[in-house]
């Protein structure tokens, strides 16, 4: 049974930093591409970043240079380091994986960037 659980969200001032974590279980984590996606109130879901099994990373233009995705295969964890946060980064952040042709999502963690 695939499970993804995000943590690390919270309230931060503009310009601040947060580190999100996602604990994964129920599948061969090290073999799968992992993805962070976010959804702001009233907006469509937005892809944020991916990290492949081979640790290749890709980022949305809106976060490039500010966010860093990483993974620890020994711990079945994926992370999102977010720096220079902006109010537009306010959203629920989700960790996702496509396993056996099905997308799995965690419950999400809220990130609010506000002064």
Tab-separated table of N, CA, C and O in Angstrom:
chain	number	residue	atom	x	y	z
A	1	UNK	N	0.845	-1.186	0.000
A	1	UNK	CA	0.000	0.000	0.000
A	1	UNK	C	0.884	1.240	0.000
A	1	UNK	O	1.654	1.471	0.930
A	2	UNK	N	0.756	2.032	-1.050
A	2	UNK	CA	1.567	3.241	-1.175
A	2	UNK	C	1.088	4.289	-0.181
A	2	UNK	O	-0.116	4.567	-0.078
A	3	UNK	N	2.031	4.847	0.558
A	3	UNK	CA	1.720	5.952	1.467
A	3	UNK	C	2.758	7.046	1.298
A	3	UNK	O	3.958	6.776	1.221
A	4	UNK	N	2.272	8.272	1.259
A	4	UNK	CA	3.112	9.460	1.199
A	4	UNK	C	2.622	10.420	2.272
A	4	UNK	O	1.420	10.708	2.332
A	5	UNK	N	3.528	10.903	3.110
A	5	UNK	CA	3.146	11.813	4.184
A	5	UNK	C	4.098	12.998	4.193
A	5	UNK	O	5.294	12.833	4.452
A	6	UNK	N	3.535	14.180	3.928
A	6	UNK	CA	4.320	15.406	3.902
A	6	UNK	C	4.357	16.046	5.280
A	6	UNK	O	3.434	15.884	6.083
A	7	UNK	N	5.422	16.806	5.526
A	7	UNK	CA	5.541	17.578	6.759
A	7	UNK	C	6.461	18.760	6.512
A	7	UNK	O	7.139	18.828	5.476
A	8	UNK	N	6.464	19.689	7.464
A	8	UNK	CA	7.396	20.806	7.401
A	8	UNK	C	6.802	22.128	6.976
A	8	UNK	O	7.503	23.146	6.951
A	9	UNK	N	5.520	22.142	6.631
A	9	UNK	CA	4.902	23.396	6.247
A	9	UNK	C	4.714	24.323	7.438
A	9	UNK	O	4.972	23.952	8.587
A	10	UNK	N	4.265	25.544	7.135
A	10	UNK	CA	4.013	26.505	8.197
A	10	UNK	C	3.889	27.905	7.659
A	10	UNK	O	3.775	28.111	6.448
A	11	UNK	N	3.927	28.852	8.594
A	11	UNK	CA	3.841	30.270	8.262
A	11	UNK	C	5.245	30.857	8.269
A	11	UNK	O	5.997	30.676	9.242
A	12	UNK	N	5.592	31.542	7.202
A	12	UNK	CA	6.919	32.139	7.095
A	12	UNK	C	6.794	33.506	6.449
A	12	UNK	O	5.892	33.736	5.619
A	13	UNK	N	7.681	34.415	6.814
A	13	UNK	CA	7.672	35.755	6.224
A	13	UNK	C	8.295	35.724	4.827
A	13	UNK	O	9.122	34.856	4.523
A	14	UNK	N	7.913	36.664	3.982
A	14	UNK	CA	8.562	36.758	2.667
A	14	UNK	C	10.077	36.848	2.818
A	14	UNK	O	10.588	37.549	3.698
A	15	UNK	N	10.765	36.105	1.951
A	15	UNK	CA	12.214	36.043	2.033
A	15	UNK	C	12.737	34.926	2.908
A	15	UNK	O	13.940	34.640	2.904
A	16	UNK	N	11.840	34.278	3.629
A	16	UNK	CA	12.242	33.207	4.528
A	16	UNK	C	12.397	31.872	3.829
A	16	UNK	O	12.265	31.771	2.602
A	17	UNK	N	12.673	30.847	4.648
A	17	UNK	CA	12.927	29.506	4.126
A	17	UNK	C	12.116	28.471	4.892
A	17	UNK	O	11.791	28.661	6.069
A	18	UNK	N	11.811	27.395	4.208
A	18	UNK	CA	11.203	26.215	4.814
A	18	UNK	C	11.765	24.983	4.126
A	18	UNK	O	12.135	25.036	2.943
A	19	UNK	N	11.782	23.877	4.862
A	19	UNK	CA	12.175	22.600	4.269
A	19	UNK	C	11.028	21.614	4.443
A	19	UNK	O	10.658	21.282	5.582
A	20	UNK	N	10.472	21.179	3.337
A	20	UNK	CA	9.408	20.182	3.369
A	20	UNK	C	10.007	18.789	3.269
A	20	UNK	O	11.019	18.585	2.585
A	21	UNK	N	9.359	17.847	3.937
A	21	UNK	CA	9.776	16.454	3.886
A	21	UNK	C	8.594	15.597	3.456
A	21	UNK	O	7.438	15.937	3.717
A	22	UNK	N	8.905	14.478	2.820
A	22	UNK	CA	7.874	13.513	2.437
A	22	UNK	C	8.400	12.115	2.741
A	22	UNK	O	9.440	11.707	2.204
A	23	UNK	N	7.680	11.413	3.603
A	23	UNK	CA	8.017	10.036	3.933
A	23	UNK	C	7.207	9.103	3.046
A	23	UNK	O	5.976	9.205	3.004
A	24	UNK	N	7.906	8.215	2.339
A	24	UNK	CA	7.253	7.321	1.376
A	24	UNK	C	7.366	5.871	1.836
A	24	UNK	O	8.373	5.476	2.444
A	25	UNK	N	6.347	5.083	1.535
A	25	UNK	CA	6.377	3.662	1.854
A	25	UNK	C	5.448	2.906	0.919
A	25	UNK	O	4.579	3.496	0.272
A	26	UNK	N	5.644	1.582	0.844
A	26	UNK	CA	4.739	0.731	0.085
A	26	UNK	C	5.139	0.486	-1.359
A	26	UNK	O	4.373	-0.145	-2.104
A	27	UNK	N	6.307	0.975	-1.766
A	27	UNK	CA	6.796	0.743	-3.123
A	27	UNK	C	8.321	0.872	-3.118
A	27	UNK	O	8.905	1.322	-2.138
A	28	UNK	N	8.946	0.450	-4.194
A	28	UNK	CA	10.403	0.504	-4.296
A	28	UNK	C	10.892	1.921	-4.516
A	28	UNK	O	11.263	2.298	-5.635
A	29	UNK	N	10.934	2.680	-3.471
A	29	UNK	CA	11.156	4.129	-3.537
A	29	UNK	C	12.342	4.515	-4.418
A	29	UNK	O	12.237	5.420	-5.248
A	30	UNK	N	13.456	3.859	-4.260
A	30	UNK	CA	14.677	4.282	-4.952
A	30	UNK	C	14.567	4.164	-6.470
A	30	UNK	O	15.376	4.760	-7.189
A	31	UNK	N	13.580	3.439	-6.954
A	31	UNK	CA	13.439	3.213	-8.398
A	31	UNK	C	12.487	4.184	-9.076
A	31	UNK	O	12.285	4.103	-10.296
A	32	UNK	N	11.904	5.098	-8.317
A	32	UNK	CA	10.821	5.913	-8.853
A	32	UNK	C	11.096	7.400	-8.795
A	32	UNK	O	11.687	7.908	-7.832
A	33	UNK	N	10.637	8.075	-9.848
A	33	UNK	CA	10.673	9.529	-9.884
A	33	UNK	C	9.680	10.064	-8.866
A	33	UNK	O	8.555	9.571	-8.765
A	34	UNK	N	10.102	11.067	-8.127
A	34	UNK	CA	9.245	11.700	-7.126
A	34	UNK	C	9.004	13.151	-7.517
A	34	UNK	O	9.864	13.796	-8.120
A	35	UNK	N	7.847	13.649	-7.139
A	35	UNK	CA	7.422	14.954	-7.617
A	35	UNK	C	6.819	15.757	-6.469
A	35	UNK	O	6.135	15.200	-5.605
A	36	UNK	N	7.065	17.053	-6.459
A	36	UNK	CA	6.343	17.982	-5.590
A	36	UNK	C	5.411	18.807	-6.477
A	36	UNK	O	5.824	19.312	-7.534
A	37	UNK	N	4.181	18.939	-6.019
A	37	UNK	CA	3.150	19.712	-6.706
A	37	UNK	C	2.477	20.591	-5.675
A	37	UNK	O	2.453	20.233	-4.482
A	38	UNK	N	1.964	21.730	-6.075
A	38	UNK	CA	1.284	22.608	-5.121
A	38	UNK	C	-0.034	23.101	-5.693
A	38	UNK	O	-0.243	23.121	-6.904
A	39	UNK	N	-0.907	23.500	-4.776
A	39	UNK	CA	-2.185	24.080	-5.181
A	39	UNK	C	-2.518	25.236	-4.266
A	39	UNK	O	-2.656	25.065	-3.038
A	40	UNK	N	-2.639	26.409	-4.867
A	40	UNK	CA	-3.011	27.616	-4.138
A	40	UNK	C	-4.529	27.770	-4.173
A	40	UNK	O	-5.187	27.269	-5.090
A	41	UNK	N	-5.072	28.487	-3.204
A	41	UNK	CA	-6.532	28.686	-3.171
A	41	UNK	C	-7.044	29.299	-4.469
A	41	UNK	O	-6.505	30.306	-4.942
A	42	UNK	N	-8.056	28.674	-5.064
A	42	UNK	CA	-8.657	29.211	-6.272
A	42	UNK	C	-7.844	29.022	-7.540
A	42	UNK	O	-8.209	29.547	-8.593
A	43	UNK	N	-6.740	28.291	-7.440
A	43	UNK	CA	-5.875	28.090	-8.606
A	43	UNK	C	-5.739	26.607	-8.915
A	43	UNK	O	-6.007	25.744	-8.076
A	44	UNK	N	-5.315	26.328	-10.140
A	44	UNK	CA	-5.083	24.937	-10.527
A	44	UNK	C	-3.802	24.412	-9.886
A	44	UNK	O	-2.921	25.182	-9.489
A	45	UNK	N	-3.709	23.095	-9.800
A	45	UNK	CA	-2.491	22.483	-9.314
A	45	UNK	C	-1.331	22.861	-10.209
A	45	UNK	O	-1.473	22.951	-11.432
A	46	UNK	N	-0.168	23.060	-9.591
A	46	UNK	CA	1.022	23.481	-10.326
A	46	UNK	C	2.169	22.544	-9.976
A	46	UNK	O	2.497	22.365	-8.798
A	47	UNK	N	2.792	21.972	-10.992
A	47	UNK	CA	3.973	21.160	-10.767
A	47	UNK	C	5.110	22.060	-10.280
A	47	UNK	O	5.296	23.168	-10.803
A	48	UNK	N	5.866	21.605	-9.295
A	48	UNK	CA	6.942	22.397	-8.711
A	48	UNK	C	8.312	21.834	-9.083
A	48	UNK	O	9.180	22.564	-9.583
A	49	UNK	N	8.523	20.539	-8.824
A	49	UNK	CA	9.852	19.965	-9.046
A	49	UNK	C	9.750	18.455	-9.101
A	49	UNK	O	8.835	17.866	-8.517
A	50	UNK	N	10.707	17.848	-9.799
A	50	UNK	CA	10.818	16.399	-9.827
A	50	UNK	C	12.263	15.982	-9.600
A	50	UNK	O	13.197	16.746	-9.888
A	51	UNK	N	12.417	14.779	-9.076
A	51	UNK	CA	13.731	14.171	-8.951
A	51	UNK	C	13.615	12.719	-9.400
A	51	UNK	O	12.761	11.976	-8.916
A	52	UNK	N	14.467	12.340	-10.346
A	52	UNK	CA	14.398	10.993	-10.885
A	52	UNK	C	15.087	10.005	-9.958
A	52	UNK	O	15.743	10.378	-8.981
A	53	UNK	N	14.939	8.725	-10.314
A	53	UNK	CA	15.649	7.693	-9.560
A	53	UNK	C	17.158	7.913	-9.642
A	53	UNK	O	17.893	7.618	-8.710
A	54	UNK	N	17.585	8.460	-10.777
A	54	UNK	CA	18.993	8.749	-10.977
A	54	UNK	C	19.421	10.104	-10.456
A	54	UNK	O	20.511	10.576	-10.753
A	55	UNK	N	18.521	10.745	-9.696
A	55	UNK	CA	18.779	12.024	-9.016
A	55	UNK	C	18.887	13.203	-9.978
A	55	UNK	O	19.484	14.226	-9.652
A	56	UNK	N	18.323	13.053	-11.168
A	56	UNK	CA	18.212	14.202	-12.069
A	56	UNK	C	17.036	15.047	-11.605
A	56	UNK	O	15.974	14.517	-11.294
A	57	UNK	N	17.223	16.365	-11.591
A	57	UNK	CA	16.179	17.248	-11.087
A	57	UNK	C	15.664	18.193	-12.169
A	57	UNK	O	16.392	18.543	-13.103
A	58	UNK	N	14.404	18.586	-12.015
A	58	UNK	CA	13.788	19.580	-12.884
A	58	UNK	C	12.892	20.460	-12.039
A	58	UNK	O	12.296	19.988	-11.055
A	59	UNK	N	12.783	21.730	-12.449
A	59	UNK	CA	12.037	22.697	-11.666
A	59	UNK	C	11.133	23.540	-12.563
A	59	UNK	O	11.479	23.843	-13.712
A	60	UNK	N	10.004	23.942	-12.004
A	60	UNK	CA	9.177	24.937	-12.668
A	60	UNK	C	9.934	26.263	-12.705
A	60	UNK	O	10.706	26.571	-11.794
A	61	UNK	N	9.695	27.034	-13.748
A	61	UNK	CA	10.396	28.316	-13.881
A	61	UNK	C	10.128	29.220	-12.674
A	61	UNK	O	10.994	30.002	-12.272
A	62	UNK	N	8.948	29.096	-12.102
A	62	UNK	CA	8.562	29.980	-10.999
A	62	UNK	C	9.378	29.738	-9.727
A	62	UNK	O	9.407	30.597	-8.847
A	63	UNK	N	10.024	28.584	-9.615
A	63	UNK	CA	10.781	28.274	-8.397
A	63	UNK	C	12.260	28.041	-8.663
A	63	UNK	O	13.048	27.885	-7.727
A	64	UNK	N	12.655	28.013	-9.925
A	64	UNK	CA	14.038	27.711	-10.295
A	64	UNK	C	14.985	28.713	-9.638
A	64	UNK	O	14.750	29.927	-9.660
A	65	UNK	N	16.039	28.195	-9.016
A	65	UNK	CA	17.004	29.037	-8.336
A	65	UNK	C	16.662	29.326	-6.888
A	65	UNK	O	17.499	29.838	-6.138
A	66	UNK	N	15.438	29.009	-6.489
A	66	UNK	CA	15.008	29.244	-5.099
A	66	UNK	C	14.725	27.943	-4.356
A	66	UNK	O	14.925	27.864	-3.149
A	67	UNK	N	14.226	26.951	-5.065
A	67	UNK	CA	13.852	25.669	-4.455
A	67	UNK	C	14.849	24.586	-4.888
A	67	UNK	O	15.362	24.611	-6.014
A	68	UNK	N	15.065	23.625	-3.989
A	68	UNK	CA	15.934	22.486	-4.287
A	68	UNK	C	15.248	21.202	-3.836
A	68	UNK	O	14.885	21.075	-2.661
A	69	UNK	N	15.075	20.275	-4.765
A	69	UNK	CA	14.513	18.967	-4.438
A	69	UNK	C	15.663	17.982	-4.236
A	69	UNK	O	16.681	18.039	-4.943
A	70	UNK	N	15.495	17.092	-3.255
A	70	UNK	CA	16.518	16.076	-2.999
A	70	UNK	C	15.835	14.829	-2.455
A	70	UNK	O	14.648	14.858	-2.105
A	71	UNK	N	16.595	13.743	-2.382
A	71	UNK	CA	16.036	12.501	-1.865
A	71	UNK	C	17.100	11.741	-1.085
A	71	UNK	O	18.298	11.882	-1.334
A	72	UNK	N	16.620	10.933	-0.137
A	72	UNK	CA	17.475	10.038	0.636
A	72	UNK	C	16.878	8.642	0.481
A	72	UNK	O	15.890	8.300	1.144
A	73	UNK	N	17.464	7.857	-0.400
A	73	UNK	CA	16.898	6.544	-0.692
A	73	UNK	C	17.023	5.578	0.488
A	73	UNK	O	16.225	4.652	0.628
A	74	UNK	N	18.002	5.802	1.350
A	74	UNK	CA	18.155	4.941	2.524
A	74	UNK	C	17.014	5.141	3.513
A	74	UNK	O	16.665	4.227	4.268
A	75	UNK	N	16.425	6.339	3.501
A	75	UNK	CA	15.351	6.662	4.442
A	75	UNK	C	13.986	6.734	3.767
A	75	UNK	O	12.989	7.020	4.438
A	76	UNK	N	13.932	6.515	2.446
A	76	UNK	CA	12.671	6.652	1.696
A	76	UNK	C	12.058	8.039	1.902
A	76	UNK	O	10.858	8.163	2.172
A	77	UNK	N	12.889	9.051	1.776
A	77	UNK	CA	12.457	10.428	2.002
A	77	UNK	C	12.775	11.290	0.780
A	77	UNK	O	13.798	11.107	0.125
A	78	UNK	N	11.888	12.235	0.518
A	78	UNK	CA	12.156	13.263	-0.476
A	78	UNK	C	11.918	14.609	0.189
A	78	UNK	O	11.041	14.737	1.054
A	79	UNK	N	12.726	15.594	-0.191
A	79	UNK	CA	12.714	16.891	0.462
A	79	UNK	C	12.534	18.005	-0.562
A	79	UNK	O	12.842	17.849	-1.742
A	80	UNK	N	12.052	19.142	-0.066
A	80	UNK	CA	11.991	20.344	-0.879
A	80	UNK	C	12.473	21.503	-0.015
A	80	UNK	O	11.777	21.926	0.909
A	81	UNK	N	13.669	21.964	-0.294
A	81	UNK	CA	14.213	23.138	0.387
A	81	UNK	C	13.737	24.369	-0.361
A	81	UNK	O	13.995	24.514	-1.561
A	82	UNK	N	13.045	25.246	0.349
A	82	UNK	CA	12.459	26.435	-0.266
A	82	UNK	C	13.076	27.673	0.350
A	82	UNK	O	12.935	27.898	1.559
A	83	UNK	N	13.768	28.456	-0.451
A	83	UNK	CA	14.405	29.685	-0.008
A	83	UNK	C	13.787	30.886	-0.720
A	83	UNK	O	13.108	30.734	-1.738
A	84	UNK	N	14.046	32.047	-0.190
A	84	UNK	CA	13.547	33.299	-0.784
A	84	UNK	C	12.056	33.195	-1.090
A	84	UNK	O	11.605	33.548	-2.192
A	85	UNK	N	11.315	32.748	-0.119
A	85	UNK	CA	9.890	32.511	-0.338
A	85	UNK	C	9.139	33.808	-0.599
A	85	UNK	O	9.459	34.866	-0.040
A	86	UNK	N	8.126	33.695	-1.455
A	86	UNK	CA	7.297	34.824	-1.847
A	86	UNK	C	5.844	34.535	-1.475
A	86	UNK	O	5.459	33.371	-1.376
A	87	UNK	N	5.015	35.567	-1.334
A	87	UNK	CA	3.592	35.323	-1.064
A	87	UNK	C	2.948	34.408	-2.119
A	87	UNK	O	2.054	33.627	-1.784
A	88	UNK	N	3.407	34.485	-3.362
A	88	UNK	CA	2.857	33.623	-4.416
A	88	UNK	C	3.178	32.148	-4.214
A	88	UNK	O	2.604	31.300	-4.903
A	89	UNK	N	4.092	31.839	-3.303
A	89	UNK	CA	4.398	30.440	-2.999
A	89	UNK	C	3.395	29.830	-2.023
A	89	UNK	O	3.462	28.630	-1.740
A	90	UNK	N	2.505	30.641	-1.491
A	90	UNK	CA	1.492	30.139	-0.565
A	90	UNK	C	0.620	29.097	-1.259
A	90	UNK	O	0.033	29.369	-2.314
A	91	UNK	N	0.559	27.916	-0.669
A	91	UNK	CA	-0.184	26.812	-1.281
A	91	UNK	C	-0.111	25.599	-0.362
A	91	UNK	O	0.661	25.589	0.605
A	92	UNK	N	-0.915	24.595	-0.696
A	92	UNK	CA	-0.729	23.274	-0.100
A	92	UNK	C	0.245	22.526	-1.015
A	92	UNK	O	0.037	22.479	-2.236
A	93	UNK	N	1.280	21.965	-0.418
A	93	UNK	CA	2.321	21.262	-1.166
A	93	UNK	C	2.139	19.752	-0.997
A	93	UNK	O	1.986	19.264	0.129
A	94	UNK	N	2.173	19.064	-2.132
A	94	UNK	CA	1.949	17.627	-2.155
A	94	UNK	C	3.158	16.897	-2.722
A	94	UNK	O	3.764	17.339	-3.709
A	95	UNK	N	3.441	15.760	-2.129
A	95	UNK	CA	4.423	14.821	-2.645
A	95	UNK	C	3.652	13.785	-3.463
A	95	UNK	O	2.604	13.300	-3.005
A	96	UNK	N	4.136	13.458	-4.655
A	96	UNK	CA	3.401	12.516	-5.501
A	96	UNK	C	4.353	11.519	-6.172
A	96	UNK	O	5.542	11.807	-6.362
A	97	UNK	N	3.796	10.370	-6.523
A	97	UNK	CA	4.529	9.357	-7.264
A	97	UNK	C	3.565	8.654	-8.207
A	97	UNK	O	2.381	8.475	-7.876
A	98	UNK	N	4.061	8.291	-9.369
A	98	UNK	CA	3.292	7.466	-10.285
A	98	UNK	C	3.800	6.045	-10.173
A	98	UNK	O	4.947	5.755	-10.553
A	99	UNK	N	2.980	5.189	-9.607
A	99	UNK	CA	3.364	3.806	-9.340
A	99	UNK	C	2.371	2.886	-10.017
A	99	UNK	O	1.163	2.992	-9.761
A	100	UNK	N	2.864	2.028	-10.871
A	100	UNK	CA	2.016	1.093	-11.619
A	100	UNK	C	0.882	1.828	-12.321
A	100	UNK	O	-0.294	1.441	-12.236
A	101	UNK	N	1.263	2.939	-12.990
A	101	UNK	CA	0.347	3.726	-13.825
A	101	UNK	C	-0.739	4.441	-13.049
A	101	UNK	O	-1.754	4.858	-13.615
A	102	UNK	N	-0.552	4.612	-11.759
A	102	UNK	CA	-1.512	5.360	-10.948
A	102	UNK	C	-0.762	6.421	-10.156
A	102	UNK	O	0.303	6.144	-9.601
A	103	UNK	N	-1.344	7.609	-10.095
A	103	UNK	CA	-0.761	8.696	-9.317
A	103	UNK	C	-1.211	8.594	-7.865
A	103	UNK	O	-2.403	8.484	-7.577
A	104	UNK	N	-0.234	8.655	-6.964
A	104	UNK	CA	-0.518	8.668	-5.534
A	104	UNK	C	-0.101	10.016	-4.958
A	104	UNK	O	0.941	10.574	-5.332
A	105	UNK	N	-0.912	10.514	-4.044
A	105	UNK	CA	-0.684	11.820	-3.426
A	105	UNK	C	-0.715	11.670	-1.910
A	105	UNK	O	-1.494	10.889	-1.358
A	106	UNK	N	0.093	12.475	-1.238
A	106	UNK	CA	-0.043	12.580	0.198
A	106	UNK	C	-1.152	13.551	0.548
A	106	UNK	O	-1.763	14.155	-0.338
A	107	UNK	N	-1.429	13.733	1.840
A	107	UNK	CA	-2.481	14.660	2.273
A	107	UNK	C	-2.090	16.126	2.102
A	107	UNK	O	-2.954	17.003	2.123
A	108	UNK	N	-0.794	16.391	1.929
A	108	UNK	CA	-0.336	17.755	1.719
A	108	UNK	C	0.079	18.455	3.007
A	108	UNK	O	-0.304	18.054	4.105
A	109	UNK	N	0.868	19.509	2.836
A	109	UNK	CA	1.270	20.354	3.954
A	109	UNK	C	1.131	21.807	3.527
A	109	UNK	O	1.532	22.182	2.426
A	110	UNK	N	0.545	22.620	4.393
A	110	UNK	CA	0.247	24.013	4.061
A	110	UNK	C	1.484	24.883	4.250
A	110	UNK	O	2.124	24.852	5.305
A	111	UNK	N	1.771	25.679	3.239
A	111	UNK	CA	2.823	26.691	3.316
A	111	UNK	C	2.165	28.051	3.112
A	111	UNK	O	1.479	28.265	2.105
A	112	UNK	N	2.353	28.934	4.064
A	112	UNK	CA	1.804	30.283	3.983
A	112	UNK	C	2.940	31.278	4.111
A	112	UNK	O	3.685	31.259	5.095
A	113	UNK	N	3.071	32.124	3.096
A	113	UNK	CA	4.118	33.150	3.087
A	113	UNK	C	3.438	34.508	3.245
A	113	UNK	O	2.741	34.976	2.337
A	114	UNK	N	3.629	35.113	4.406
A	114	UNK	CA	2.929	36.356	4.709
A	114	UNK	C	3.668	37.106	5.800
A	114	UNK	O	4.265	36.507	6.685
A	115	UNK	N	3.586	38.430	5.724
A	115	UNK	CA	4.174	39.258	6.767
A	115	UNK	C	3.128	39.601	7.813
A	115	UNK	O	3.428	40.284	8.809
